[in-house]
Short mmCIF file of C-alpha atoms and ligand atoms in Angstrom, two decimals:
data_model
loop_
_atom_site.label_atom_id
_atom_site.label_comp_id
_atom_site.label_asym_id
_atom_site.label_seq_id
_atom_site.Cartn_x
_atom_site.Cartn_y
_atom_site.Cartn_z
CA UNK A 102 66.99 111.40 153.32
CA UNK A 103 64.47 112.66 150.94
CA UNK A 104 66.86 115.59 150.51
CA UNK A 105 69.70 113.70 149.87
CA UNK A 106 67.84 111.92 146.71
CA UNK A 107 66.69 114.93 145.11
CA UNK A 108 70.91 115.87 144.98
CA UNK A 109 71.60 112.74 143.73
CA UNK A 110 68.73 113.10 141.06
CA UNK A 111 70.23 116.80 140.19
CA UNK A 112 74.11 115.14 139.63
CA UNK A 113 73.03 113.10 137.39
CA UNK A 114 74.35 114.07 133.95
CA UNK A 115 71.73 114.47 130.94
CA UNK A 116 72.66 111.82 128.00
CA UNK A 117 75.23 110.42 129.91
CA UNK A 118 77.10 107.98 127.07
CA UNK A 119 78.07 105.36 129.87
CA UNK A 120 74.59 104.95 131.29
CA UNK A 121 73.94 101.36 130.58
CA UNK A 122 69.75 100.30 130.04
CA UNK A 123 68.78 97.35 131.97
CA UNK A 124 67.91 94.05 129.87
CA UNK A 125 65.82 91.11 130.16
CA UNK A 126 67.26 87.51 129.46
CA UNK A 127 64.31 86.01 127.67
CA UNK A 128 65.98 82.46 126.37
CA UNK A 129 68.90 81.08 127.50
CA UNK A 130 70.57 77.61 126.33
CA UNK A 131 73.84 76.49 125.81
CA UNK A 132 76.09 76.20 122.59
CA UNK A 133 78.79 74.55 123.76
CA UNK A 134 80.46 73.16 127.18
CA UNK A 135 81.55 77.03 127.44
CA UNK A 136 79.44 79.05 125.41
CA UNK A 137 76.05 80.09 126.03
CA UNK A 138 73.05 81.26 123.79
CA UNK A 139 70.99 84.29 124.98
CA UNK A 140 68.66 86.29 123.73
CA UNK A 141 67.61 89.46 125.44
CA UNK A 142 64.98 92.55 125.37
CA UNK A 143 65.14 96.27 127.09
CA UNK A 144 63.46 96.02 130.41
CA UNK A 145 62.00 98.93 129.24
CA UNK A 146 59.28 97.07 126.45
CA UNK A 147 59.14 100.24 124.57
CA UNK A 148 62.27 100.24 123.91
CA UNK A 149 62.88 97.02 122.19
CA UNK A 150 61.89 98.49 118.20
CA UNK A 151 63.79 101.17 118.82
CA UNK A 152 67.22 99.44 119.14
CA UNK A 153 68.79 99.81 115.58
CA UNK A 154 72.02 98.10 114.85
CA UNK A 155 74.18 97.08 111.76
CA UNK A 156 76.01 93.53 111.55
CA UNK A 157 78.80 93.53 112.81
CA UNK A 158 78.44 96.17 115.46
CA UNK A 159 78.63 95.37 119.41
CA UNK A 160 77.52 96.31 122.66
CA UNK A 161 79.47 96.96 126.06
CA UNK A 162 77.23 94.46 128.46
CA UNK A 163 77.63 94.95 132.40
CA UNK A 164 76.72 93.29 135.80
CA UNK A 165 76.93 95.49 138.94
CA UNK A 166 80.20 94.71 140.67
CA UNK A 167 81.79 92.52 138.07
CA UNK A 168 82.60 95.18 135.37
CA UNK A 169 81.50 95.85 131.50
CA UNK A 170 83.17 93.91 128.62
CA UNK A 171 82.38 93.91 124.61
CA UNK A 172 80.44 91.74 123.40
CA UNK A 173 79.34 91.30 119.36
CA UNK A 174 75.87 90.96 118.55
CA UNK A 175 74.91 87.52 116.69
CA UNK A 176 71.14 88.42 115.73
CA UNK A 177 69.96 89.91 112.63
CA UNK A 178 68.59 93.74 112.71
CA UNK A 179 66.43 92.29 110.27
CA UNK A 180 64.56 90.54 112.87
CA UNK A 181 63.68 93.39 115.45
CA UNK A 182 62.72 93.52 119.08
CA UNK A 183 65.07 90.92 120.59
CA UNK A 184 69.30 90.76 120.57
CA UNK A 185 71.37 87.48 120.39
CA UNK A 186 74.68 87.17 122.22
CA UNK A 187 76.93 84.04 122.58
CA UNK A 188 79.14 84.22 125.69
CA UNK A 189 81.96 82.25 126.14
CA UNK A 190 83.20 81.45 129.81
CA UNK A 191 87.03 83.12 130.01
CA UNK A 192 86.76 84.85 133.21
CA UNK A 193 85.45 87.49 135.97
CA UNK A 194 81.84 88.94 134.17
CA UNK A 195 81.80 86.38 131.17
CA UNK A 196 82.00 83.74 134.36
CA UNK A 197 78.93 85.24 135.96
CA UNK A 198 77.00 86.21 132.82
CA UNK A 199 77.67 82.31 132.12
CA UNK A 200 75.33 81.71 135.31
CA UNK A 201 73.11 84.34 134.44
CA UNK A 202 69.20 82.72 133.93
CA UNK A 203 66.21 83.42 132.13
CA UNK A 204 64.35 86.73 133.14
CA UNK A 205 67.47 88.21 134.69
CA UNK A 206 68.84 91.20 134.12
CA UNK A 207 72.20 93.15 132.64
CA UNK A 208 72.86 96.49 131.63
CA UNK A 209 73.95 97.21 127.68
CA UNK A 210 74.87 100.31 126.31
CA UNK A 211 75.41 100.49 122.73
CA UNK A 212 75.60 99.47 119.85
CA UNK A 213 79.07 100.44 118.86
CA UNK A 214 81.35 99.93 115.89
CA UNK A 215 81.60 100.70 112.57
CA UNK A 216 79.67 97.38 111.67
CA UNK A 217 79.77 95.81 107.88
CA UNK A 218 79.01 98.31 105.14
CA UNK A 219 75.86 96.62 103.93
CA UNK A 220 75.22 98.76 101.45
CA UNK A 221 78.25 98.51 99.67
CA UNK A 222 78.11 95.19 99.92
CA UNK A 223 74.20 95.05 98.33
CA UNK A 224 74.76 93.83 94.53
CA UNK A 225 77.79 92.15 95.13
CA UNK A 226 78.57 88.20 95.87
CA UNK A 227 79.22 87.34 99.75
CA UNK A 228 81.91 84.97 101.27
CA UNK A 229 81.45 84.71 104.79
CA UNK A 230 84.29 82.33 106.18
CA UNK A 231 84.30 81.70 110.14
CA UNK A 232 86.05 79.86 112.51
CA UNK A 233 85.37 79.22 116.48
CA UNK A 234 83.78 81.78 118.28
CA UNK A 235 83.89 84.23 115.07
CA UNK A 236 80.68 82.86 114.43
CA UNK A 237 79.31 85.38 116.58
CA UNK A 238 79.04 88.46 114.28
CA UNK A 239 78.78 87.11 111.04
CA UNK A 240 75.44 84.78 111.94
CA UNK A 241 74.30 88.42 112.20
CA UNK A 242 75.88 88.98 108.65
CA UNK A 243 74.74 85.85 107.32
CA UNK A 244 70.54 86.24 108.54
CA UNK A 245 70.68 89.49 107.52
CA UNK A 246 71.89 88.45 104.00
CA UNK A 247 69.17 85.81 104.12
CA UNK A 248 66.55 87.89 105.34
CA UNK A 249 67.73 90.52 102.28
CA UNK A 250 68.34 87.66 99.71
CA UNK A 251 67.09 89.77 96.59
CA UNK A 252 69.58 92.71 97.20
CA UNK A 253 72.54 90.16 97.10
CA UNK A 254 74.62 87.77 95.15
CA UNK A 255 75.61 84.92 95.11
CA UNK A 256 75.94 83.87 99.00
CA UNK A 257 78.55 81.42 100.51
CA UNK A 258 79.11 80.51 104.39
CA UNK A 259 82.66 78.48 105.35
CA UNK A 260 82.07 77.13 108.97
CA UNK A 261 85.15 75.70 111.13
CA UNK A 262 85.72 74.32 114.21
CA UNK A 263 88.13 72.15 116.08
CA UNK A 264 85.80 69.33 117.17
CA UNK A 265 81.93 68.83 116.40
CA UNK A 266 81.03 69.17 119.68
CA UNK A 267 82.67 73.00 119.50
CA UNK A 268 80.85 73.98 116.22
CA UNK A 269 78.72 76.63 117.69
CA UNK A 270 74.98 76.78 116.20
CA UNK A 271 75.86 73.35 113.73
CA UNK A 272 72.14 72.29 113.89
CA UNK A 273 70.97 75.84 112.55
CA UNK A 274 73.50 75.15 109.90
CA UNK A 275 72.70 72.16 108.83
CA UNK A 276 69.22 72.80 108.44
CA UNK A 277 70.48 76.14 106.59
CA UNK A 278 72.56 73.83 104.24
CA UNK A 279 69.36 72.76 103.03
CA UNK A 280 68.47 76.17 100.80
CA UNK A 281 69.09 76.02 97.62
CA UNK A 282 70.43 80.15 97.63
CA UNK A 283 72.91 79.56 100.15
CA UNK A 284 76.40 77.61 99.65
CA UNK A 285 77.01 76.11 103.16
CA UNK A 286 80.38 74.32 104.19
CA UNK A 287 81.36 72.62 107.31
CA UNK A 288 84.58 71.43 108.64
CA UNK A 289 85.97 70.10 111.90
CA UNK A 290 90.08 69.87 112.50
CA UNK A 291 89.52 66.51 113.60
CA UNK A 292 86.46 64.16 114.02
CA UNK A 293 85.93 62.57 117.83
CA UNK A 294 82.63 61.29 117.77
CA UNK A 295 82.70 58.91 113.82
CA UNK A 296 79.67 60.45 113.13
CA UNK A 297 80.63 63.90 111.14
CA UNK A 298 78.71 63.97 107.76
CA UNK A 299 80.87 67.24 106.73
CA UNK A 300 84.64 67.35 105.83
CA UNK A 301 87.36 66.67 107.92
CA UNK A 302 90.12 69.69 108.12
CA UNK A 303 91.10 73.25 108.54
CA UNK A 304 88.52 75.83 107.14
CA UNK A 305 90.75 76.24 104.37
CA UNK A 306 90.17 72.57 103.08
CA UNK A 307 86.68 73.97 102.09
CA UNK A 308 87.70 76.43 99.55
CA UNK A 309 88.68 73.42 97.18
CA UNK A 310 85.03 72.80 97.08
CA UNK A 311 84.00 76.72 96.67
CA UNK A 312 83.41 76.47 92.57
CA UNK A 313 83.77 79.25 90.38
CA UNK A 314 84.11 82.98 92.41
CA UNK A 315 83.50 86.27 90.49
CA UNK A 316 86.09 88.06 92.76
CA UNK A 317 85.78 91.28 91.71
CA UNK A 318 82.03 91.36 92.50
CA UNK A 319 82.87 89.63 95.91
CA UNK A 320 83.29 90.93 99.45
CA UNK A 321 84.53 88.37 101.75
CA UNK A 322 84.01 88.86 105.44
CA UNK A 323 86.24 86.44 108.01
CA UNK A 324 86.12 86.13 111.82
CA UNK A 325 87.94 84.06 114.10
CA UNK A 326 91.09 82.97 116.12
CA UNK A 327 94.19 84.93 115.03
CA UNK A 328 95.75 82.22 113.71
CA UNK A 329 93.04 81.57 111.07
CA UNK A 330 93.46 85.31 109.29
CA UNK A 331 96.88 84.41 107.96
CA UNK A 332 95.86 81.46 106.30
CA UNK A 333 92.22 82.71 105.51
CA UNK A 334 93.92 86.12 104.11
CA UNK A 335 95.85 84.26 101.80
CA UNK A 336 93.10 82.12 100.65
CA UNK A 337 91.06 85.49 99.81
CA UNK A 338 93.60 86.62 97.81
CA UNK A 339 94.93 83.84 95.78
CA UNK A 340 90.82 84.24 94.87
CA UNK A 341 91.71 87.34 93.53
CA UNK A 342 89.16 89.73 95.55
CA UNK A 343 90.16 92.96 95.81
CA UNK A 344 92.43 93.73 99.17
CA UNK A 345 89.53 96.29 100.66
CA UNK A 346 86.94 93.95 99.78
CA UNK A 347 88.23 91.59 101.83
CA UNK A 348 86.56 92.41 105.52
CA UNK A 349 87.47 90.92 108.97
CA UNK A 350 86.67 91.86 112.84
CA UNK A 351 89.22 92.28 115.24
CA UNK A 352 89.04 92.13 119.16
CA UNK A 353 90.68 94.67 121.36
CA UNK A 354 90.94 94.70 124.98
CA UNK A 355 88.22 97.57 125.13
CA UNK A 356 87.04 99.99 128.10
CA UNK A 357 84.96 102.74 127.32
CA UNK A 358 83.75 101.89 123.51
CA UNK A 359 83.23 105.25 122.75
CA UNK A 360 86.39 106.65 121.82
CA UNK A 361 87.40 108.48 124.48
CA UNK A 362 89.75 106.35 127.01
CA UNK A 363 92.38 105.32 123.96
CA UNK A 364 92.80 101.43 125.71
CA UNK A 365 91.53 100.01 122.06
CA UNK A 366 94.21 101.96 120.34
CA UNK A 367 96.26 100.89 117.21
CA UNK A 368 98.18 103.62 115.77
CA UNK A 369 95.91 105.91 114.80
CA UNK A 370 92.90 104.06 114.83
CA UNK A 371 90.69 103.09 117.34
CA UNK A 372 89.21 99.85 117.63
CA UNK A 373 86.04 100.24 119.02
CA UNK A 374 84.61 103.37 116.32
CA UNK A 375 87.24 102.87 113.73
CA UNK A 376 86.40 98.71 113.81
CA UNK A 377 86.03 96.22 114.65
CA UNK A 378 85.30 95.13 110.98
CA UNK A 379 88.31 96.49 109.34
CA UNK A 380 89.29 95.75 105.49
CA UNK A 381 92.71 93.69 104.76
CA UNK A 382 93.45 96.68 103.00
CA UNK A 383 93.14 98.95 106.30
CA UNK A 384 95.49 95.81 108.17
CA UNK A 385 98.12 95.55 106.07
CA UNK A 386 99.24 98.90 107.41
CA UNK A 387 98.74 97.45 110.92
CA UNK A 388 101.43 94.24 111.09
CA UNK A 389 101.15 94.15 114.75
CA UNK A 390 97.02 94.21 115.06
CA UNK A 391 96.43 90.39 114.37
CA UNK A 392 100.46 89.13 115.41
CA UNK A 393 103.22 88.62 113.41
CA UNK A 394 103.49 87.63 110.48
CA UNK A 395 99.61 87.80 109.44
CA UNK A 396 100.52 90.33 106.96
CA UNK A 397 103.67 89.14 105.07
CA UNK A 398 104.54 89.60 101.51
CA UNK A 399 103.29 86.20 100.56
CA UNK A 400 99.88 87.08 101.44
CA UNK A 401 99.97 91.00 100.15
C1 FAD B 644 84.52 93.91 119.73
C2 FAD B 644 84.55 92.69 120.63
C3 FAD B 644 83.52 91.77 120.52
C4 FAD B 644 83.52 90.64 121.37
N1 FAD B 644 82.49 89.74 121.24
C5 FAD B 644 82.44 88.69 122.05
C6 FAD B 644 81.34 87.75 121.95
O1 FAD B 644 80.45 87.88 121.12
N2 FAD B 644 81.34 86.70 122.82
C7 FAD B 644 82.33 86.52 123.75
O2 FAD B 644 82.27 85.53 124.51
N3 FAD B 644 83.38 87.37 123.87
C8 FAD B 644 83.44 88.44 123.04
N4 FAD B 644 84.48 89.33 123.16
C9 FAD B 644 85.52 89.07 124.19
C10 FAD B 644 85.01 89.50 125.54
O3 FAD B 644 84.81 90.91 125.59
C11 FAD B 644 86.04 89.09 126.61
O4 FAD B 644 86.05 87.67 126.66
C12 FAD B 644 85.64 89.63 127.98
O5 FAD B 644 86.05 90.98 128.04
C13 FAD B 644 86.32 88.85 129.08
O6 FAD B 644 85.91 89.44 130.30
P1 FAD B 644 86.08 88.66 131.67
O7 FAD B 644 85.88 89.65 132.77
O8 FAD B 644 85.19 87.45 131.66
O9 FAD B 644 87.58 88.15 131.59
P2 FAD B 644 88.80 88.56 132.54
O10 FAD B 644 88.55 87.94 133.88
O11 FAD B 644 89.06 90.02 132.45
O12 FAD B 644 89.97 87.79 131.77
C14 FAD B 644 90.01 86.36 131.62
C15 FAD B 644 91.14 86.00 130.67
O13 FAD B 644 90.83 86.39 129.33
C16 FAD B 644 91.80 87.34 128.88
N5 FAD B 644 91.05 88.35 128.15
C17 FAD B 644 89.97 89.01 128.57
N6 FAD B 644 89.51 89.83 127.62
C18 FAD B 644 90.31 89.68 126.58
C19 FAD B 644 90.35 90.26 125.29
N7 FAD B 644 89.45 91.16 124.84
N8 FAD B 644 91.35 89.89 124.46
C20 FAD B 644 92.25 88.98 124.87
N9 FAD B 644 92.25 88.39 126.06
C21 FAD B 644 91.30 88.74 126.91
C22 FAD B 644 92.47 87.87 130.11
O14 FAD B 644 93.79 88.29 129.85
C23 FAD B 644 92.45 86.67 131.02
O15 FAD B 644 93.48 85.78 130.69
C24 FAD B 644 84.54 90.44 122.32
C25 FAD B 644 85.57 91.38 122.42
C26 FAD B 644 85.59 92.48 121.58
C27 FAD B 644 86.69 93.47 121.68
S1 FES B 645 87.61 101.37 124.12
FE1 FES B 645 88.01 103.37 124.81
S2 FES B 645 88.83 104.32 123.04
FE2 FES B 645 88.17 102.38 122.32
#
C-alpha cells in the first residue's frame, strides 16, 4: 500500500496547469430565484493575498465528479483575500454548486483571461452598461473603479434587467446611486411588482438620460445577453467613442482555459487568453462570435 502511494506521489507532474486549489465557501446568499452570491477563500489561508487578478478575468471552478466550467469573477482585486462569484442554475455543476453551503469546498484554478486593460483605461471617462447576468464581471470593473476613483474620469453604470425581482445586486445599487462621483441608472423591461422607483424599459432607454459624454476620452465596457450587444453597440457608437474603446466580454463554451484544447476557438483567436473582454473593434472582424447580424453596417 505504502508503496503504491509513494508511485502515485512520483507521477505527479510538477506545476501541473490543471491542478485545481481547494476553496472555502465563506458567505453564501442568494441573488435571485436562480442565482446565487458566494464568496470564497483558498483552503490554504496563506494563500488568500496571494491571489492577484484583473477585472474582468475568470476562473475554471470544479466539483469532483460533476466537471469544471468558467466562471467570471464579480469582486474587486482591490479588495484582497476573498473572491465573489454569482452562479446561475443552468445545469449539471452550476446545479450542484447552486446547493453548495457555507464552509464547503470547490477547486479553482486560475485566473484566466485577458481581463480589462485598466491602465489604459486610468485617465479616461468609464461607461459601464450591463444587462442580466453581465453584471457579473463588470461589478468587479465598477468597485475597482470606485475603490481607484482619483485615477479615473468621469464614471457611469447602466443597469438592466427584465423584471425587478431579476436585477441582480439592485440593493448594492441603489445605495451606490447615492454617491455623488458615480452616475447610476436602472431599468427593468417591464415592472411586476408597482413599486419600481427607476425607469421602465430596455437598457437603452437610459442613455437619453446619460448627459453630455466626452467620447473620445471614454472607454465603454458592456456585458450581457447577446441580444443586448447589437443594440448596446450601436448606442456606443452613435456616442461617438472610438470602435476599440468600446470593450465587451464574450462567453465561449470553454474546456481547458489555457489555450491548449482549441474548444473556445474563433478564427484565430482564442477565447479564453485572447478574451473574454474583446474590443468592438477586435468583433467586427468576428460576425459570427455574438450571432448574426450584431455587427452590420448600421452599427460599424
Ligand atoms: C468566460 C466565462 C465566464 C462565465 N461566467 C459565469 C458567471 O459568472 N456565472 C455563471 O453563472 N455562469 C458563467 N459562465 C457560464 C458557465 O460557465 C456555464 O453556465 C456553465 O459552464 C454551465 O455548466 P453546467 O454543467 O451547469 O451546464 P450543462 O449541464 O453543461 O448545460 C446546461 C445547459 O446550458 C447550456 N450551456 C452550458 N454552458 C454554456 C455556455 N458556456 N454557453 C452556452 N450554453 C451553455 C447547455 O447547452 C445546456 O443547454 C461563464 C462562461 C464563460 C465562458
Ligand atoms: S478553452 Fe481550451 S483553448 Fe480555450
Amino acid at each position: 500500500m505504502r508503496k503504491m502511494c509513494v508511485q502515485l506521489d512520483e507521477r505527479e507532474i510538477p506545476d501541473n496547469p490543471f491542478q485545481p486549489d481547494m476553496w472555502r465557501i465563506v458567505r453564501r446568499y442568494p441573488l435571485t430565484g436562480d442565482v446565487n452570491f458566494y464568496q470564497a477563500r483558498p483552503v490554504d489561508v496563506d494563500e488568500a493575498l496571494k491571489f492577484n487578478y484583473t477585472p474582468g478575468q475568470f476562473v475554471m471552478m470544479s466539483l469532483l465528479g460533476e466537471g469544471e466550467a468558467p466562471f467570471c469573477i464579480s469582486s474587486t482585486p482591490s479588495r484582497p483575500g476573498m473572491l465573489e462569484f454569482c452562479i446561475r442554475n443552468v445545469g449539471t455543476l452550476t446545479g450542484t454548486l447552486f446547493g453548495l453551503k457555507e464552509n464547503q469546498t470547490f477547486g479553482v484554478r486560475g485566473p484566466y483571461g485577458n481581463g480589462f486593460p485598466i491602465e489604459k483605461m486610468e485617465g479616461k471617462d468609464v461607461l459601464i452598461v450591463a444587462g442580466g447576468m453581465g453584471v457579473a464581471p463588470l461589478r468587479s470593473l465598477l468597485l475597482y473603479v470606485l475603490d481607484n476613483r482619483g485615477k479615473f474620469g468621469k464614471l457611469t453604470y447602466l443597469h438592466g434587467a427584465k423584471l425587478p425581482g431579476e436585477m441582480l445586486f439592485r440593493e448594492e445599487f441603489m445605495q451606490l446611486k447615492e454617491r455623488d462621483d458615480l452616475n447610476l441608472l436602472m431599468s427593468v423591461d417591464k415592472d411586476d411588482t408597482g413599486k419600481w422607483t427607476e425607469k421602465v424599459g430596455l437598457v437603452t432607454t437610459l442613455f437619453k438620460d446619460l448627459g453630455p459624454i466626452d467620447a473620445k476620452n471614454t472607454y465603454a465596457a458592456a456585458c450581457g445577453p447577446p441580444v443586448m450587444y447589437k443594440f448596446v453597440m450601436a448606442e456606443l457608437v452613435k456616442l461617438g467613442i472610438p470602435k476599440h474603446q468600446i470593450l465587451m466580454t464574450l462567453e465561449r463554451r470553454m474546456k481547458c482555459g489555457v489555450g491548449k484544447c482549441g474548444h473556445c476557438a474563433i478564427e484565430y483567436l482564442y477565447t479564453c487568453i485572447d478574451g473574454p473582454v474583446f474590443s468592438w473593434w477586435d468583433v467586427l472582424r468576428m460576425k459570427e462570435l455574438i450571432g448574426r447580424g450584431a455587427s452590420d453596417k448600421a452599427i460599424a
